[in-house]
Short mmCIF file of N, CA, C and O and ligand atoms in Angstrom, two decimals:
data_model
loop_
_atom_site.label_atom_id
_atom_site.label_comp_id
_atom_site.label_asym_id
_atom_site.label_seq_id
_atom_site.Cartn_x
_atom_site.Cartn_y
_atom_site.Cartn_z
N MET N 813 -17.16 -9.55 -11.85
CA MET N 813 -16.64 -9.43 -11.28
C MET N 813 -16.44 -7.95 -10.58
O MET N 813 -17.04 -7.46 -10.79
N THR N 814 -15.03 -8.12 -10.31
CA THR N 814 -14.96 -6.89 -9.50
C THR N 814 -14.00 -5.92 -9.67
O THR N 814 -13.65 -5.99 -10.60
N PRO N 815 -14.99 -4.71 -10.13
CA PRO N 815 -14.45 -3.48 -11.26
C PRO N 815 -13.40 -2.95 -10.33
O PRO N 815 -13.23 -2.97 -9.10
N TRP N 816 -12.78 -2.13 -11.38
CA TRP N 816 -11.74 -1.56 -10.98
C TRP N 816 -11.66 -0.21 -11.19
O TRP N 816 -12.73 0.85 -11.28
N ILE N 817 -11.38 0.36 -9.96
CA ILE N 817 -11.50 1.91 -9.87
C ILE N 817 -10.34 2.81 -9.67
O ILE N 817 -9.04 2.45 -8.97
N ASP N 818 -10.86 3.57 -9.88
CA ASP N 818 -9.64 4.89 -10.71
C ASP N 818 -9.47 5.67 -9.66
O ASP N 818 -10.09 5.92 -8.51
N VAL N 819 -8.31 5.63 -9.15
CA VAL N 819 -7.98 6.13 -7.33
C VAL N 819 -6.84 7.45 -7.23
O VAL N 819 -6.52 7.79 -6.92
N ALA N 820 -6.36 7.25 -8.44
CA ALA N 820 -5.10 8.33 -8.46
C ALA N 820 -4.12 8.58 -9.48
O ALA N 820 -4.45 7.48 -10.50
N ALA N 821 -4.06 9.28 -10.01
CA ALA N 821 -2.52 9.15 -10.98
C ALA N 821 -1.30 9.12 -10.31
O ALA N 821 -0.85 9.39 -9.84
N GLU N 822 -0.81 8.47 -11.82
CA GLU N 822 0.66 7.63 -11.53
C GLU N 822 1.66 8.67 -11.12
O GLU N 822 2.50 8.67 -10.54
N ALA N 823 1.52 9.87 -11.50
CA ALA N 823 2.27 11.12 -11.56
C ALA N 823 1.81 11.57 -9.78
O ALA N 823 2.83 12.62 -9.58
N ASP N 824 1.15 11.72 -9.30
CA ASP N 824 0.96 11.23 -7.73
C ASP N 824 1.66 10.80 -7.03
O ASP N 824 1.65 10.72 -5.59
N LEU N 825 2.32 9.65 -7.45
CA LEU N 825 3.11 8.87 -6.45
C LEU N 825 4.58 9.88 -6.59
O LEU N 825 5.34 10.19 -6.95
N PHE N 826 5.30 8.84 -5.30
CA PHE N 826 6.65 9.32 -5.05
C PHE N 826 7.65 7.78 -4.41
O PHE N 826 7.17 7.31 -4.76
N GLU N 827 8.42 7.82 -6.46
CA GLU N 827 9.12 6.69 -6.54
C GLU N 827 9.63 6.21 -4.33
O GLU N 827 10.71 6.71 -4.29
N GLY N 828 9.20 4.98 -4.23
CA GLY N 828 10.06 4.61 -2.76
C GLY N 828 9.86 5.14 -2.28
O GLY N 828 10.15 5.20 -0.03
N ALA N 829 8.14 5.47 -1.98
CA ALA N 829 7.55 6.14 -0.75
C ALA N 829 5.98 6.12 -0.97
O ALA N 829 5.46 5.38 -2.08
N GLY N 830 5.37 6.51 0.26
CA GLY N 830 3.56 5.69 0.03
C GLY N 830 2.51 6.93 0.42
O GLY N 830 3.48 8.32 0.25
N ILE N 831 2.18 7.03 -0.21
CA ILE N 831 0.90 7.85 -0.45
C ILE N 831 -0.32 7.13 0.23
O ILE N 831 -0.86 6.07 0.30
N ALA N 832 -1.03 8.57 0.99
CA ALA N 832 -2.44 7.58 1.50
C ALA N 832 -3.50 8.13 0.36
O ALA N 832 -3.43 9.25 -0.01
N ILE N 833 -4.10 6.99 0.13
CA ILE N 833 -5.26 7.20 -0.24
C ILE N 833 -6.72 6.83 0.00
O ILE N 833 -6.91 5.63 1.25
N GLN N 834 -7.94 7.78 0.05
CA GLN N 834 -9.39 6.67 0.42
C GLN N 834 -10.41 6.67 -0.26
O GLN N 834 -11.66 7.01 -0.51
N PRO N 835 -10.13 5.53 -1.03
CA PRO N 835 -11.26 4.97 -2.16
C PRO N 835 -12.15 4.54 -1.49
O PRO N 835 -11.93 3.96 -1.02
N ALA N 836 -14.04 5.08 -1.85
CA ALA N 836 -15.25 3.91 -1.25
C ALA N 836 -14.46 3.76 -0.40
O ALA N 836 -14.92 2.79 0.96
N GLY N 837 -14.49 4.80 0.88
CA GLY N 837 -13.97 4.76 2.27
C GLY N 837 -13.36 3.36 2.85
O GLY N 837 -13.46 3.44 3.90
N HIS N 838 -12.47 3.01 2.20
CA HIS N 838 -11.55 2.17 2.13
C HIS N 838 -9.68 3.53 3.04
O HIS N 838 -9.73 4.53 1.91
N ASP N 839 -8.97 2.77 3.57
CA ASP N 839 -7.78 3.62 4.08
C ASP N 839 -6.48 3.18 3.45
O ASP N 839 -6.20 1.57 4.44
N LEU N 840 -6.28 3.36 2.64
CA LEU N 840 -5.20 2.81 1.90
C LEU N 840 -3.58 3.20 1.77
O LEU N 840 -3.81 4.44 1.81
N ALA N 841 -3.14 2.53 1.51
CA ALA N 841 -1.54 3.64 1.08
C ALA N 841 -1.59 2.68 -0.31
O ALA N 841 -1.18 1.76 -0.85
N LEU N 842 -0.12 3.50 -1.33
CA LEU N 842 -0.29 3.18 -2.48
C LEU N 842 1.44 3.64 -2.46
O LEU N 842 2.29 4.26 -1.80
N PHE N 843 2.40 1.89 -2.58
CA PHE N 843 3.87 2.46 -2.55
C PHE N 843 4.34 2.60 -4.41
O PHE N 843 3.56 1.61 -4.83
N SER N 844 4.70 2.98 -4.80
CA SER N 844 5.46 2.79 -6.01
C SER N 844 7.11 2.52 -6.06
O SER N 844 8.15 2.94 -5.20
N ILE N 845 7.48 2.00 -6.25
CA ILE N 845 9.03 0.69 -6.10
C ILE N 845 9.19 0.10 -7.34
O ILE N 845 8.73 -0.39 -8.49
N ASP N 846 10.81 0.83 -8.13
CA ASP N 846 11.29 0.55 -9.59
C ASP N 846 10.22 0.49 -9.75
O ASP N 846 10.07 -0.56 -10.82
N GLY N 847 9.02 2.18 -10.14
CA GLY N 847 8.56 1.10 -11.75
C GLY N 847 6.45 0.90 -11.14
O GLY N 847 5.83 0.74 -12.32
N GLU N 848 7.07 0.13 -10.20
CA GLU N 848 5.95 -0.77 -9.75
C GLU N 848 4.73 -0.03 -8.69
O GLU N 848 5.68 0.39 -7.29
N VAL N 849 3.52 -0.34 -8.89
CA VAL N 849 2.53 0.18 -7.60
C VAL N 849 1.84 -0.29 -6.93
O VAL N 849 1.34 -1.87 -7.53
N PHE N 850 1.81 -0.66 -5.89
CA PHE N 850 0.79 -1.84 -4.97
C PHE N 850 0.63 -0.70 -3.78
O PHE N 850 0.57 0.00 -3.48
N ALA N 851 -0.60 -1.55 -3.32
CA ALA N 851 -1.31 -1.35 -2.69
C ALA N 851 -2.11 -2.22 -0.92
O ALA N 851 -2.14 -3.79 -1.59
N THR N 852 -1.68 -1.80 -0.40
CA THR N 852 -1.84 -2.17 0.83
C THR N 852 -3.21 -1.38 1.75
O THR N 852 -3.20 -0.10 1.48
N ASP N 853 -3.27 -2.03 2.71
CA ASP N 853 -4.16 -0.86 4.19
C ASP N 853 -3.05 -0.41 5.02
O ASP N 853 -2.22 -0.38 4.43
N ASN N 854 -3.84 0.94 4.56
CA ASN N 854 -3.12 2.27 5.38
C ASN N 854 -2.49 1.48 7.16
O ASN N 854 -1.86 1.62 7.21
N ILE N 855 -3.42 1.30 7.82
CA ILE N 855 -3.27 1.31 9.10
C ILE N 855 -3.04 -0.12 9.67
O ILE N 855 -3.22 -1.45 8.45
N CYS N 856 -1.33 -0.15 10.10
CA CYS N 856 -0.50 -1.33 10.83
C CYS N 856 -1.62 -2.12 11.07
O CYS N 856 -2.46 -2.17 11.85
N SER N 857 -1.55 -3.34 10.69
CA SER N 857 -1.83 -4.91 11.65
C SER N 857 -1.54 -4.23 13.08
O SER N 857 -2.26 -5.52 13.51
N HIS N 858 -0.52 -4.10 13.74
CA HIS N 858 -0.43 -3.96 15.38
C HIS N 858 -0.84 -2.67 15.75
O HIS N 858 -0.51 -3.00 16.46
N GLY N 859 -1.13 -2.18 14.96
CA GLY N 859 -1.46 -0.59 15.75
C GLY N 859 -2.01 0.77 15.00
O GLY N 859 -2.71 0.33 14.29
N SER N 860 -2.09 1.32 15.36
CA SER N 860 -3.30 2.97 14.59
C SER N 860 -2.17 3.29 13.56
O SER N 860 -2.04 4.72 13.27
N ALA N 861 -1.21 3.02 13.81
CA ALA N 861 -0.05 3.91 12.73
C ALA N 861 -0.01 3.51 11.30
O ALA N 861 -0.72 3.02 10.60
N ARG N 862 0.29 5.19 10.60
CA ARG N 862 -0.11 4.81 8.92
C ARG N 862 1.35 4.33 8.43
O ARG N 862 1.73 5.43 8.41
N LEU N 863 1.31 2.99 7.39
CA LEU N 863 2.24 3.03 6.46
C LEU N 863 2.40 3.91 5.82
O LEU N 863 3.62 3.23 4.97
N CYS N 864 1.63 4.27 4.99
CA CYS N 864 1.76 5.66 3.78
C CYS N 864 2.88 6.75 4.74
O CYS N 864 3.55 6.83 3.80
N ASP N 865 3.03 6.96 6.17
CA ASP N 865 4.48 7.27 6.66
C ASP N 865 5.54 6.63 7.18
O ASP N 865 6.29 7.12 7.21
N GLY N 866 5.28 5.52 6.55
CA GLY N 866 6.75 4.24 6.70
C GLY N 866 8.03 5.02 5.95
O GLY N 866 7.56 4.86 4.83
N TYR N 867 8.97 4.09 6.19
CA TYR N 867 10.11 4.31 5.27
C TYR N 867 10.17 3.09 4.86
O TYR N 867 9.78 1.99 4.46
N VAL N 868 10.22 3.07 3.24
CA VAL N 868 10.26 1.71 2.20
C VAL N 868 11.70 1.61 2.11
O VAL N 868 11.98 2.74 2.17
N GLU N 869 11.92 0.39 1.96
CA GLU N 869 12.97 0.17 1.72
C GLU N 869 13.20 -1.16 1.01
O GLU N 869 12.51 -2.68 1.84
N GLY N 870 13.49 -1.58 -0.05
CA GLY N 870 13.05 -2.75 -1.38
C GLY N 870 11.86 -3.04 -1.25
O GLY N 870 11.10 -1.77 -1.33
N TYR N 871 11.43 -4.21 -1.37
CA TYR N 871 9.70 -3.87 -1.56
C TYR N 871 9.06 -4.19 -0.17
O TYR N 871 8.09 -4.47 0.45
N GLU N 872 9.59 -3.58 1.09
CA GLU N 872 9.11 -3.82 2.58
C GLU N 872 9.09 -2.11 2.80
O GLU N 872 9.83 -0.94 3.06
N VAL N 873 7.96 -1.67 3.89
CA VAL N 873 7.30 -0.64 4.27
C VAL N 873 7.35 -1.01 6.02
O VAL N 873 7.32 -1.60 6.96
N GLU N 874 8.74 -0.01 6.26
CA GLU N 874 8.99 -0.41 8.12
C GLU N 874 7.53 0.95 8.95
O GLU N 874 7.83 2.07 8.30
N CYS N 875 6.82 0.19 9.39
CA CYS N 875 5.91 1.12 10.22
C CYS N 875 6.54 2.29 10.50
O CYS N 875 7.53 1.72 12.13
N PRO N 876 6.07 3.17 11.04
CA PRO N 876 6.45 4.95 11.61
C PRO N 876 6.83 4.47 13.53
O PRO N 876 7.18 5.54 14.25
N PHE N 877 5.43 4.06 14.05
CA PHE N 877 5.39 3.41 15.33
C PHE N 877 6.44 2.72 15.94
O PHE N 877 7.43 3.15 16.58
N HIS N 878 6.32 2.09 15.37
CA HIS N 878 6.99 -0.07 16.43
C HIS N 878 8.26 -0.64 15.38
O HIS N 878 8.98 -1.43 15.42
N GLN N 879 8.26 -0.29 14.30
CA GLN N 879 9.64 -0.26 12.92
C GLN N 879 8.75 -1.80 12.42
O GLN N 879 10.15 -2.30 12.18
N GLY N 880 7.43 -2.49 13.26
CA GLY N 880 6.97 -3.58 12.50
C GLY N 880 7.27 -3.33 10.75
O GLY N 880 7.11 -2.45 10.11
N ARG N 881 7.37 -4.35 9.90
CA ARG N 881 7.71 -4.48 8.81
C ARG N 881 6.72 -4.95 7.58
O ARG N 881 6.47 -6.55 8.49
N PHE N 882 6.46 -4.67 7.23
CA PHE N 882 5.10 -5.15 5.58
C PHE N 882 6.32 -5.83 4.28
O PHE N 882 6.97 -4.24 4.22
N ASP N 883 5.51 -6.71 3.75
CA ASP N 883 6.12 -6.58 2.50
C ASP N 883 5.01 -6.12 1.12
O ASP N 883 3.63 -6.45 1.86
N VAL N 884 4.73 -5.39 0.54
CA VAL N 884 3.21 -4.11 -0.25
C VAL N 884 3.32 -5.07 -1.06
O VAL N 884 2.49 -4.86 -1.29
N ARG N 885 4.07 -6.32 -1.64
CA ARG N 885 3.62 -7.23 -2.97
C ARG N 885 2.50 -7.73 -2.16
O ARG N 885 1.45 -8.59 -2.62
N THR N 886 2.59 -8.33 -0.55
CA THR N 886 1.22 -9.40 -0.26
C THR N 886 0.51 -8.86 0.75
O THR N 886 -0.12 -9.94 1.33
N GLY N 887 1.16 -7.82 1.17
CA GLY N 887 0.46 -7.74 2.81
C GLY N 887 1.21 -8.41 4.07
O GLY N 887 0.93 -7.99 5.62
N ALA N 888 2.49 -8.97 3.66
CA ALA N 888 2.62 -9.99 4.78
C ALA N 888 3.73 -9.57 5.75
O ALA N 888 4.91 -8.39 5.50
N ALA N 889 3.55 -9.41 6.83
CA ALA N 889 4.14 -9.63 8.73
C ALA N 889 5.98 -10.10 7.52
O ALA N 889 5.78 -10.84 8.01
N THR N 890 6.84 -8.89 7.92
CA THR N 890 7.91 -9.52 8.04
C THR N 890 8.75 -9.01 9.52
O THR N 890 10.41 -9.99 9.21
N CYS N 891 8.65 -8.48 9.81
CA CYS N 891 9.66 -8.10 10.80
C CYS N 891 8.42 -7.84 12.09
O CYS N 891 7.73 -7.21 11.94
N GLY N 892 8.61 -8.18 13.69
CA GLY N 892 8.25 -7.88 14.57
C GLY N 892 8.43 -6.53 14.63
O GLY N 892 9.23 -5.83 14.39
N PRO N 893 7.06 -6.00 15.69
CA PRO N 893 6.11 -7.18 16.65
C PRO N 893 4.80 -6.70 15.31
O PRO N 893 4.32 -7.70 16.43
N ALA N 894 5.29 -6.37 14.83
CA ALA N 894 3.55 -7.02 13.75
C ALA N 894 3.92 -8.18 12.45
O ALA N 894 4.86 -8.73 12.88
N THR N 895 2.32 -8.84 13.45
CA THR N 895 2.66 -10.37 13.17
C THR N 895 1.93 -10.49 12.20
O THR N 895 1.50 -11.83 11.56
N GLU N 896 0.49 -9.53 12.22
CA GLU N 896 -0.60 -9.87 11.48
C GLU N 896 -0.20 -9.34 10.11
O GLU N 896 0.47 -8.35 10.37
N PRO N 897 -0.49 -10.33 8.90
CA PRO N 897 -0.87 -9.16 7.65
C PRO N 897 -1.68 -8.19 7.81
O PRO N 897 -3.10 -7.52 8.31
N VAL N 898 -1.32 -7.32 6.60
CA VAL N 898 -2.18 -5.90 6.13
C VAL N 898 -2.74 -6.36 4.95
O VAL N 898 -2.30 -7.10 3.95
N LYS N 899 -4.21 -6.17 4.07
CA LYS N 899 -4.79 -6.73 2.89
C LYS N 899 -3.55 -5.84 2.11
O LYS N 899 -3.61 -4.82 2.23
N SER N 900 -3.53 -6.60 0.59
CA SER N 900 -2.89 -6.37 -0.40
C SER N 900 -4.25 -6.30 -0.98
O SER N 900 -4.84 -7.04 -1.43
N TRP N 901 -3.97 -5.32 -2.32
CA TRP N 901 -5.26 -5.51 -3.18
C TRP N 901 -4.22 -4.93 -4.87
O TRP N 901 -3.49 -4.01 -4.96
N PRO N 902 -5.85 -5.87 -5.58
CA PRO N 902 -5.02 -5.63 -7.07
C PRO N 902 -4.65 -4.44 -7.60
O PRO N 902 -5.16 -3.40 -7.39
N VAL N 903 -3.70 -4.28 -8.21
CA VAL N 903 -3.07 -3.12 -8.67
C VAL N 903 -3.01 -2.82 -10.42
O VAL N 903 -3.05 -4.36 -10.89
N LYS N 904 -3.75 -2.40 -11.26
CA LYS N 904 -2.95 -1.70 -13.02
C LYS N 904 -2.86 -0.48 -13.17
O LYS N 904 -3.71 0.12 -12.31
N ILE N 905 -1.91 -0.22 -13.76
CA ILE N 905 -1.76 1.25 -14.21
C ILE N 905 -2.25 1.06 -15.75
O ILE N 905 -2.00 -0.10 -16.73
N GLU N 906 -2.97 2.00 -16.27
CA GLU N 906 -3.82 2.46 -17.88
C GLU N 906 -3.68 3.75 -18.04
O GLU N 906 -3.83 5.15 -17.58
N ALA N 907 -2.42 4.21 -18.77
CA ALA N 907 -3.37 5.83 -19.35
C ALA N 907 -2.35 6.50 -18.17
O ALA N 907 -3.34 7.16 -17.98
N GLY N 908 -1.21 6.47 -17.11
CA GLY N 908 -1.33 6.95 -16.46
C GLY N 908 -2.11 7.42 -15.32
O GLY N 908 -1.27 8.00 -14.28
N ARG N 909 -3.21 6.25 -14.66
CA ARG N 909 -3.51 6.31 -13.86
C ARG N 909 -3.77 5.05 -13.30
O ARG N 909 -3.18 4.18 -14.04
N VAL N 910 -4.14 5.18 -11.51
CA VAL N 910 -4.26 3.89 -10.80
C VAL N 910 -5.40 3.18 -10.80
O VAL N 910 -6.09 4.02 -9.68
N TYR N 911 -5.63 2.08 -10.74
CA TYR N 911 -6.97 1.16 -10.45
C TYR N 911 -6.65 -0.06 -9.65
O TYR N 911 -5.38 -0.46 -9.69
N LEU N 912 -7.64 0.21 -8.90
CA LEU N 912 -7.40 -0.92 -7.54
C LEU N 912 -8.95 -1.60 -7.58
O LEU N 912 -9.89 -0.92 -8.36
N GLN N 913 -8.85 -2.66 -7.76
CA GLN N 913 -10.02 -4.05 -7.71
C GLN N 913 -10.23 -3.83 -6.58
O GLN N 913 -9.43 -4.41 -5.22
N LEU N 914 -11.57 -3.11 -5.62
CA LEU N 914 -11.73 -2.84 -4.06
C LEU N 914 -12.75 -3.97 -3.78
O LEU N 914 -14.09 -4.11 -4.47
N SER N 915 -12.67 -5.02 -3.26
CA SER N 915 -13.84 -6.34 -2.66
C SER N 915 -14.37 -5.81 -1.36
O SER N 915 -13.52 -5.06 -1.10
N ALA N 916 -15.41 -5.99 -0.70
CA ALA N 916 -16.07 -5.89 0.37
C ALA N 916 -15.16 -5.80 1.40
O ALA N 916 -14.19 -7.00 1.33
FE1 FES H 2397 2.27 -0.55 13.06
FE2 FES H 2397 3.08 -1.20 15.80
S1 FES H 2397 1.73 0.06 15.21
S2 FES H 2397 4.09 -2.13 14.33
#
Protein backbone atom coordinates (compact mmCIF):
# COMPACT_ATOMS: atom_id res chain seq x y z
CA MET A 1 0.00 0.00 0.00
CA THR A 2 1.19 3.50 -0.79
CA PRO A 3 2.37 5.17 2.42
CA TRP A 4 0.96 8.42 3.72
CA ILE A 5 3.56 11.22 3.74
CA ASP A 6 3.45 14.15 6.15
CA VAL A 7 3.65 17.25 3.90
CA ALA A 8 2.46 20.25 5.91
CA ALA A 9 0.83 21.55 9.04
CA GLU A 10 -2.85 22.30 8.68
CA ALA A 11 -2.04 25.69 10.27
CA ASP A 12 0.17 26.54 7.24
CA LEU A 13 -2.86 26.54 4.93
CA PHE A 14 -5.02 29.53 4.07
CA GLU A 15 -8.76 29.14 3.72
CA GLY A 16 -9.79 29.72 0.11
CA ALA A 17 -6.23 29.79 -1.26
CA GLY A 18 -3.41 27.53 -2.34
CA ILE A 19 0.10 26.92 -1.11
CA ALA A 20 2.97 25.15 -2.86
CA ILE A 21 4.67 22.09 -1.41
CA GLN A 22 7.47 19.93 -2.81
CA PRO A 23 7.31 16.53 -1.12
CA ALA A 24 9.56 13.80 -2.52
CA GLY A 25 10.36 15.65 -5.72
CA HIS A 26 6.74 16.46 -6.60
CA ASP A 27 5.57 20.03 -7.26
CA LEU A 28 2.11 20.15 -5.70
CA ALA A 29 -0.49 22.65 -4.54
CA LEU A 30 -2.61 22.30 -1.41
CA PHE A 31 -5.97 24.05 -1.21
CA SER A 32 -8.00 24.58 1.95
CA ILE A 33 -11.69 25.03 1.16
CA ASP A 34 -14.50 24.99 3.69
CA GLY A 35 -12.44 23.01 6.19
CA GLU A 36 -11.37 20.39 3.65
CA VAL A 37 -7.93 20.06 2.08
CA PHE A 38 -7.24 19.08 -1.53
CA ALA A 39 -3.98 18.39 -3.34
CA THR A 40 -3.24 18.70 -7.05
CA ASP A 41 -0.20 18.98 -9.24
CA ASN A 42 0.94 22.57 -9.05
CA ILE A 43 1.81 23.16 -12.70
CA CYS A 44 -1.10 23.92 -15.01
CA SER A 45 -1.74 21.36 -17.74
CA HIS A 46 -1.87 24.18 -20.29
CA GLY A 47 1.42 25.94 -19.52
CA SER A 48 4.00 26.57 -16.85
CA ALA A 49 1.81 28.56 -14.45
CA ARG A 50 1.62 27.59 -10.80
CA LEU A 51 -1.88 26.83 -9.60
CA CYS A 52 -0.93 27.66 -6.00
CA ASP A 53 -0.91 31.30 -7.18
CA GLY A 54 -4.36 31.01 -8.74
CA TYR A 55 -7.61 32.53 -7.61
CA VAL A 56 -9.86 30.06 -5.78
CA GLU A 57 -13.62 30.24 -6.17
CA GLY A 58 -15.81 27.49 -4.78
CA TYR A 59 -13.94 24.25 -5.50
CA GLU A 60 -12.21 25.68 -8.57
CA VAL A 61 -8.81 27.27 -8.97
CA GLU A 62 -8.26 29.68 -11.82
CA CYS A 63 -4.88 29.52 -13.50
CA PRO A 64 -3.04 32.85 -13.16
CA PHE A 65 -1.81 32.76 -16.79
CA HIS A 66 -4.83 32.28 -19.07
CA GLN A 67 -7.69 31.78 -16.60
CA GLY A 68 -8.16 28.09 -17.29
CA ARG A 69 -9.92 26.44 -14.35
CA PHE A 70 -9.61 23.14 -12.51
CA ASP A 71 -11.78 21.41 -9.94
CA VAL A 72 -9.35 20.91 -7.04
CA ARG A 73 -11.34 17.87 -5.85
CA THR A 74 -10.67 15.87 -9.01
CA GLY A 75 -8.12 17.85 -11.05
CA ALA A 76 -10.60 18.04 -13.94
CA ALA A 77 -10.27 20.99 -16.31
CA THR A 78 -13.52 22.95 -16.05
CA CYS A 79 -12.77 26.00 -18.22
CA GLY A 80 -10.63 26.57 -21.29
CA PRO A 81 -8.05 27.09 -22.53
CA ALA A 82 -7.12 24.27 -20.12
CA THR A 83 -8.54 21.00 -21.45
CA GLU A 84 -6.32 18.36 -19.84
CA PRO A 85 -6.75 17.54 -16.14
CA VAL A 86 -4.07 17.97 -13.53
CA LYS A 87 -3.49 15.05 -11.18
CA SER A 88 -5.22 15.16 -7.83
CA TRP A 89 -3.82 13.31 -4.83
CA PRO A 90 -5.42 11.60 -1.82
CA VAL A 91 -5.32 13.74 1.34
CA LYS A 92 -5.94 12.98 4.99
CA ILE A 93 -5.65 15.20 8.06
CA GLU A 94 -4.48 13.76 11.34
CA ALA A 95 -3.60 15.64 14.52
CA GLY A 96 -3.22 18.92 12.64
CA ARG A 97 -0.92 17.50 9.98
CA VAL A 98 -1.65 17.04 6.26
CA TYR A 99 -0.74 13.69 4.74
CA LEU A 100 -0.68 12.74 1.06
CA GLN A 101 -0.48 9.42 -0.67
CA LEU A 102 2.08 9.94 -3.42
CA SER A 103 2.35 7.22 -6.01
CA ALA A 104 5.04 7.35 -8.69
FE1 LIG B 1 -2.81 27.70 -17.23
FE2 LIG B 1 -2.68 28.58 -19.74
S1 LIG B 1 -1.03 28.15 -18.40
S2 LIG B 1 -4.47 28.16 -18.57
